[in-house]
């Protein structure tokens, strides 16, 4: 036996995280964006980068808290999905995936431009697009076959690139002509803000750190450190590059160039040598940035598949290379199409950058909301090592959302249209593919329920307030497709039988138990199973014309989760399926059932379904504390097939008093029935006289389709055990068996210990 | 800290390949505790959790099968399954976590009669000798210490080193006939060990401190083992 399940290694240290995040950021964008930015805002475009950097920094802070709270593959998508539910999860998942593809296409067109423009014998748009496609094909191919041990090469590439960029900055300082910077902000504040929307695509790299959060060593320290550090460093670098570029070459000229950095380098870095260095660096940068984007994209698709928001077929891994080849091909294919659009649309580069920015701005806006939701709901699994400092909360998320809106509002109309198209696609996808049924209900209800409840609690209590009629609620956890129909039928019957106490309402729940150590990796089959179960439950309920709500839950401990639902819904009853087996060691029934039986503040019925017909139920009207409830339940269950249940009592044959055993038995049944609030015509009585009560009962109940037994608490109160009769029935009966435990509404009986009721059944019965 | 009967050996196996320890190696491990590390290599493109989700059961079964080979020999085995992007990283971490004295690198072998133990200096020597002692007590193999003398140093120093090692092994009760030593003055110890290694069945190497070069090109013992294609114990430098 192995002592623990497979572990996931965390291989990414500080350097790896920085090259992954920072490398993507100082990658392709640095060579293409200066032209677009100069065109949009002149020298003040350095301010645009600073504003974008601040927005990114706010997002990095919020994201750090979430990523250290739940370091797991998927990044922003995962946190939004958890906090706000599947609908927003779908929007963000599609937004991130498409954003990464738009960004990749942007990098690859830039790649084509840098190679085509400086070489005099090459020319033309077709060639740019073609080179972009070739580059993309290369990246897709490498990723298809797997890139084992390629991180060394990646580091070398980024190192070389960084050397060129730093040389560009260092040498450029000496060539700045102050005259070029005179007209600092030719387009004014709105131009600067609009440019922020274009250049925001740069700050996509730190998000990639969050998507690999599950693989980073010491996540509590390294995730916030690398995310924040990379944003700050890149902001400074970009601002410097903009000042230098616009200082050396007038911004109008820079804006017209497809290869702005080359233009500047030809002046500051020894002409041809500078151009060559920049061209090589730009090509390397485009490849490495695109590569990171493809890596991040496959993780987003994986996370969506894991949560049932995306076909798991996309996540199938290649037999030989163990790569998610379909996800990679899909990403490469769509990116290729985006590059091809470049043949027709002249402004494609700016458009691609802006749509990618748009998608990530929406994502970060939702991440800010997610962090607020997590803080408020404070689920057990959420214990971030890094928390937004008290002085900055809720300022950071609030400011983050506001800034997101400001930047988006300044974007071009066509970008907003395409961007919203992606958002709407996410919504439509959710409704159509997921069927609108919340897979992950999110924590948002938890987060904002408390203040409302608190407000209600504060209302002055007056007797004049009419009591609202609460529905009569029965919670039914379903897990087994074979028995769920019968369980729901029984639950519906009991709920209807109590119609006078409130509108009958069923709540079907299914719980996926997750081991916290595996970090919520729920196999998709289990989610599929859950969906099917709950969908069937709805169908069954519709057939029976009963109100049913469903809830899909993932929890560490199913029993606790059921208790939570019971409490939240203030349920009147819960009806659980039970396998009929007993666990002799740790638990009485099972780890799921025991907590419910022990703690649920409502009636609990455990039902072992052995045959489809409920038929005529029989209840043991014996001296147990829960006999009356068992009798009541037998009457409820009988309504399924419109029969009259039997209350059964066994008496020893000795006849030493005034009353015959039969009289005594009848009196006992009447006592139980009265306690259960049953009218005499609602049940049949059967008294058996036998020396061996147990076997007599076992023989007798064979006649009936369904047996209800009250839970005995006689042996050991702390650990609820069966009485021997109930136990043997559960083992030997061939019909359906219901083990019933009443509500411990102790205030009603006025007796704390239910055993006190049955201290001496003889005397109680004698009084009757 | 000398090794000996209480030594813990880390045996990494690739659960995706048919990496089974050869019979003679299992026999050699009778005197030690084994930590069996089954690693599942994850390409960069993939979140490790994804492979874990898809292949955990198979991988666990493969690992158990391998572990049983040791257990059938009465060897105490702890088995661990790890999904990792970086095999070396994982080996290092697990070796530290379980306080392993040496790492056994598997390779095909039919018998183990000749062991080659190249030594560089005093570092780790004590531990290399005591592991050899443990291995030789459970088998009939003979061992050869090897030292390559640096160009500008005195050859007698090297001889002193290997003779000393041989003496210590003899003192521990290993028959003198089974111990041999060899000196060399060739320029490239690396090439020589690789060449010499072909004639032996098993290598016992000391771990080297990672230098900057090693970090880029891979640690020396790992390269030797890769090139020689013989099973090897790499004794860890825990000081």
PDB file of C-alpha atoms in Angstrom, chain A residues 267-400:
ATOM      1  CA  UNK A 267      20.301  56.017 -34.944  1.00  0.00           C
ATOM      2  CA  UNK A 268      21.480  55.094 -31.466  1.00  0.00           C
ATOM      3  CA  UNK A 269      23.043  51.671 -31.884  1.00  0.00           C
ATOM      4  CA  UNK A 270      25.552  51.957 -34.673  1.00  0.00           C
ATOM      5  CA  UNK A 271      23.135  51.728 -37.581  1.00  0.00           C
ATOM      6  CA  UNK A 272      22.961  48.330 -39.210  1.00  0.00           C
ATOM      7  CA  UNK A 273      24.332  46.526 -36.166  1.00  0.00           C
ATOM      8  CA  UNK A 274      21.561  48.010 -34.020  1.00  0.00           C
ATOM      9  CA  UNK A 275      18.908  47.083 -36.552  1.00  0.00           C
ATOM     10  CA  UNK A 276      20.195  43.541 -36.767  1.00  0.00           C
ATOM     11  CA  UNK A 277      20.334  43.159 -32.982  1.00  0.00           C
ATOM     12  CA  UNK A 278      16.825  44.551 -32.600  1.00  0.00           C
ATOM     13  CA  UNK A 279      15.471  42.370 -35.389  1.00  0.00           C
ATOM     14  CA  UNK A 280      16.875  39.227 -33.832  1.00  0.00           C
ATOM     15  CA  UNK A 281      15.709  40.234 -30.363  1.00  0.00           C
ATOM     16  CA  UNK A 282      12.231  41.035 -31.669  1.00  0.00           C
ATOM     17  CA  UNK A 283      11.980  37.674 -33.385  1.00  0.00           C
ATOM     18  CA  UNK A 284      13.094  35.872 -30.242  1.00  0.00           C
ATOM     19  CA  UNK A 285      10.696  37.930 -28.142  1.00  0.00           C
ATOM     20  CA  UNK A 286       7.742  37.154 -30.373  1.00  0.00           C
ATOM     21  CA  UNK A 287       8.460  33.445 -30.226  1.00  0.00           C
ATOM     22  CA  UNK A 288       8.924  33.326 -26.465  1.00  0.00           C
ATOM     23  CA  UNK A 289       5.886  35.490 -25.724  1.00  0.00           C
ATOM     24  CA  UNK A 290       3.676  33.462 -28.024  1.00  0.00           C
ATOM     25  CA  UNK A 291       5.001  30.325 -26.466  1.00  0.00           C
ATOM     26  CA  UNK A 292       4.057  31.510 -22.973  1.00  0.00           C
ATOM     27  CA  UNK A 293       0.609  32.425 -24.244  1.00  0.00           C
ATOM     28  CA  UNK A 294       0.051  28.957 -25.674  1.00  0.00           C
ATOM     29  CA  UNK A 295       1.179  27.420 -22.371  1.00  0.00           C
ATOM     30  CA  UNK A 296      -1.206  29.627 -20.428  1.00  0.00           C
ATOM     31  CA  UNK A 297      -4.032  28.961 -22.880  1.00  0.00           C
ATOM     32  CA  UNK A 298      -3.774  25.203 -22.450  1.00  0.00           C
ATOM     33  CA  UNK A 299      -4.010  25.613 -18.690  1.00  0.00           C
ATOM     34  CA  UNK A 300      -7.094  27.780 -18.963  1.00  0.00           C
ATOM     35  CA  UNK A 301      -8.747  25.206 -21.218  1.00  0.00           C
ATOM     36  CA  UNK A 302      -7.765  22.492 -18.773  1.00  0.00           C
ATOM     37  CA  UNK A 303      -9.252  24.383 -15.840  1.00  0.00           C
ATOM     38  CA  UNK A 304     -12.471  24.997 -17.759  1.00  0.00           C
ATOM     39  CA  UNK A 305     -12.701  21.315 -18.686  1.00  0.00           C
ATOM     40  CA  UNK A 306     -12.139  20.383 -15.062  1.00  0.00           C
ATOM     41  CA  UNK A 307     -15.103  22.506 -14.029  1.00  0.00           C
ATOM     42  CA  UNK A 308     -17.351  21.208 -16.808  1.00  0.00           C
ATOM     43  CA  UNK A 309     -17.365  24.491 -18.740  1.00  0.00           C
ATOM     44  CA  UNK A 310     -15.473  23.046 -21.684  1.00  0.00           C
ATOM     45  CA  UNK A 311     -15.452  19.706 -23.409  1.00  0.00           C
ATOM     46  CA  UNK A 312     -13.047  17.403 -21.697  1.00  0.00           C
ATOM     47  CA  UNK A 313     -12.211  16.082 -25.163  1.00  0.00           C
ATOM     48  CA  UNK A 314     -10.103  19.185 -25.758  1.00  0.00           C
ATOM     49  CA  UNK A 315      -7.992  18.213 -22.770  1.00  0.00           C
ATOM     50  CA  UNK A 316      -7.108  14.718 -23.893  1.00  0.00           C
ATOM     51  CA  UNK A 317      -3.370  14.251 -23.663  1.00  0.00           C
ATOM     52  CA  UNK A 318      -1.302  12.791 -26.457  1.00  0.00           C
ATOM     53  CA  UNK A 319      -0.412   9.145 -25.964  1.00  0.00           C
ATOM     54  CA  UNK A 320       3.232   9.605 -26.687  1.00  0.00           C
ATOM     55  CA  UNK A 321       4.065  13.230 -25.970  1.00  0.00           C
ATOM     56  CA  UNK A 322       1.686  13.634 -23.021  1.00  0.00           C
ATOM     57  CA  UNK A 323       0.824  17.089 -24.306  1.00  0.00           C
ATOM     58  CA  UNK A 324      -2.720  18.456 -24.493  1.00  0.00           C
ATOM     59  CA  UNK A 325      -2.372  18.378 -28.271  1.00  0.00           C
ATOM     60  CA  UNK A 326      -5.990  19.150 -29.074  1.00  0.00           C
ATOM     61  CA  UNK A 327      -6.070  22.235 -26.872  1.00  0.00           C
ATOM     62  CA  UNK A 328      -2.823  23.375 -28.461  1.00  0.00           C
ATOM     63  CA  UNK A 329      -4.051  22.768 -31.999  1.00  0.00           C
ATOM     64  CA  UNK A 330      -7.302  24.600 -31.272  1.00  0.00           C
ATOM     65  CA  UNK A 331      -5.388  27.563 -29.870  1.00  0.00           C
ATOM     66  CA  UNK A 332      -2.960  27.551 -32.794  1.00  0.00           C
ATOM     67  CA  UNK A 333      -5.756  27.214 -35.320  1.00  0.00           C
ATOM     68  CA  UNK A 334      -7.773  30.171 -34.101  1.00  0.00           C
ATOM     69  CA  UNK A 335      -4.637  32.284 -33.715  1.00  0.00           C
ATOM     70  CA  UNK A 336      -3.738  31.442 -37.307  1.00  0.00           C
ATOM     71  CA  UNK A 337      -7.136  32.662 -38.470  1.00  0.00           C
ATOM     72  CA  UNK A 338      -6.638  35.905 -36.555  1.00  0.00           C
ATOM     73  CA  UNK A 339      -3.297  36.408 -38.285  1.00  0.00           C
ATOM     74  CA  UNK A 340      -4.947  35.762 -41.655  1.00  0.00           C
ATOM     75  CA  UNK A 341      -7.424  38.556 -40.952  1.00  0.00           C
ATOM     76  CA  UNK A 342      -4.347  40.772 -41.184  1.00  0.00           C
ATOM     77  CA  UNK A 343      -4.454  40.338 -44.948  1.00  0.00           C
ATOM     78  CA  UNK A 344      -7.692  42.295 -45.140  1.00  0.00           C
ATOM     79  CA  UNK A 345      -7.738  44.564 -42.125  1.00  0.00           C
ATOM     80  CA  UNK A 346      -5.068  47.214 -42.223  1.00  0.00           C
ATOM     81  CA  UNK A 347      -5.263  48.202 -38.568  1.00  0.00           C
ATOM     82  CA  UNK A 348      -5.137  44.617 -37.398  1.00  0.00           C
ATOM     83  CA  UNK A 349      -2.148  45.064 -35.101  1.00  0.00           C
ATOM     84  CA  UNK A 350      -3.741  47.760 -32.952  1.00  0.00           C
ATOM     85  CA  UNK A 351      -7.048  45.941 -33.022  1.00  0.00           C
ATOM     86  CA  UNK A 352      -5.572  42.648 -31.830  1.00  0.00           C
ATOM     87  CA  UNK A 353      -3.700  44.370 -29.026  1.00  0.00           C
ATOM     88  CA  UNK A 354      -6.775  46.213 -27.891  1.00  0.00           C
ATOM     89  CA  UNK A 355      -9.091  43.216 -27.923  1.00  0.00           C
ATOM     90  CA  UNK A 356      -6.557  41.258 -25.893  1.00  0.00           C
ATOM     91  CA  UNK A 357      -6.375  44.225 -23.489  1.00  0.00           C
ATOM     92  CA  UNK A 358     -10.153  44.403 -23.323  1.00  0.00           C
ATOM     93  CA  UNK A 359     -10.487  40.717 -22.417  1.00  0.00           C
ATOM     94  CA  UNK A 360      -7.929  40.984 -19.678  1.00  0.00           C
ATOM     95  CA  UNK A 361      -9.358  44.220 -18.307  1.00  0.00           C
ATOM     96  CA  UNK A 362     -12.742  42.523 -17.948  1.00  0.00           C
ATOM     97  CA  UNK A 363     -11.016  39.569 -16.329  1.00  0.00           C
ATOM     98  CA  UNK A 364      -9.159  41.724 -13.831  1.00  0.00           C
ATOM     99  CA  UNK A 365     -12.310  43.689 -13.037  1.00  0.00           C
ATOM    100  CA  UNK A 366     -14.010  40.424 -12.115  1.00  0.00           C
ATOM    101  CA  UNK A 367     -10.947  39.283 -10.182  1.00  0.00           C
ATOM    102  CA  UNK A 368     -11.291  42.382  -7.993  1.00  0.00           C
ATOM    103  CA  UNK A 369     -14.906  41.484  -7.360  1.00  0.00           C
ATOM    104  CA  UNK A 370     -13.895  37.889  -6.669  1.00  0.00           C
ATOM    105  CA  UNK A 371     -11.473  38.939  -3.965  1.00  0.00           C
ATOM    106  CA  UNK A 372     -14.226  40.886  -2.219  1.00  0.00           C
ATOM    107  CA  UNK A 373     -16.568  37.907  -2.481  1.00  0.00           C
ATOM    108  CA  UNK A 374     -13.948  35.563  -1.060  1.00  0.00           C
ATOM    109  CA  UNK A 375     -13.230  37.876   1.827  1.00  0.00           C
ATOM    110  CA  UNK A 376     -16.888  38.163   2.678  1.00  0.00           C
ATOM    111  CA  UNK A 377     -17.846  34.552   2.212  1.00  0.00           C
ATOM    112  CA  UNK A 378     -14.628  33.356   3.816  1.00  0.00           C
ATOM    113  CA  UNK A 379     -14.938  29.688   2.815  1.00  0.00           C
ATOM    114  CA  UNK A 380     -12.906  27.137   4.733  1.00  0.00           C
ATOM    115  CA  UNK A 381     -10.611  26.352   1.830  1.00  0.00           C
ATOM    116  CA  UNK A 382      -9.592  29.970   1.465  1.00  0.00           C
ATOM    117  CA  UNK A 383      -6.631  30.862   3.596  1.00  0.00           C
ATOM    118  CA  UNK A 384      -4.373  33.162   1.611  1.00  0.00           C
ATOM    119  CA  UNK A 385      -0.771  33.487   2.710  1.00  0.00           C
ATOM    120  CA  UNK A 386      -0.716  36.914   1.181  1.00  0.00           C
ATOM    121  CA  UNK A 387      -3.525  39.265   2.072  1.00  0.00           C
ATOM    122  CA  UNK A 388      -4.157  42.734   0.733  1.00  0.00           C
ATOM    123  CA  UNK A 389      -2.977  44.952   3.602  1.00  0.00           C
ATOM    124  CA  UNK A 390      -5.813  46.320   5.687  1.00  0.00           C
ATOM    125  CA  UNK A 391      -5.032  49.896   4.673  1.00  0.00           C
ATOM    126  CA  UNK A 392      -5.509  49.007   1.000  1.00  0.00           C
ATOM    127  CA  UNK A 393      -8.664  46.972   1.312  1.00  0.00           C
ATOM    128  CA  UNK A 394     -11.209  47.573  -0.119  1.00  0.00           C
ATOM    129  CA  UNK A 395      -9.467  50.471  -1.864  1.00  0.00           C
ATOM    130  CA  UNK A 396      -7.495  48.199  -4.200  1.00  0.00           C
ATOM    131  CA  UNK A 397     -10.406  46.195  -5.601  1.00  0.00           C
ATOM    132  CA  UNK A 398     -12.700  49.213  -5.796  1.00  0.00           C
ATOM    133  CA  UNK A 399     -10.119  51.347  -7.568  1.00  0.00           C
ATOM    134  CA  UNK A 400      -9.275  48.397  -9.811  1.00  0.00           C
TER     135      UNK A 400
END
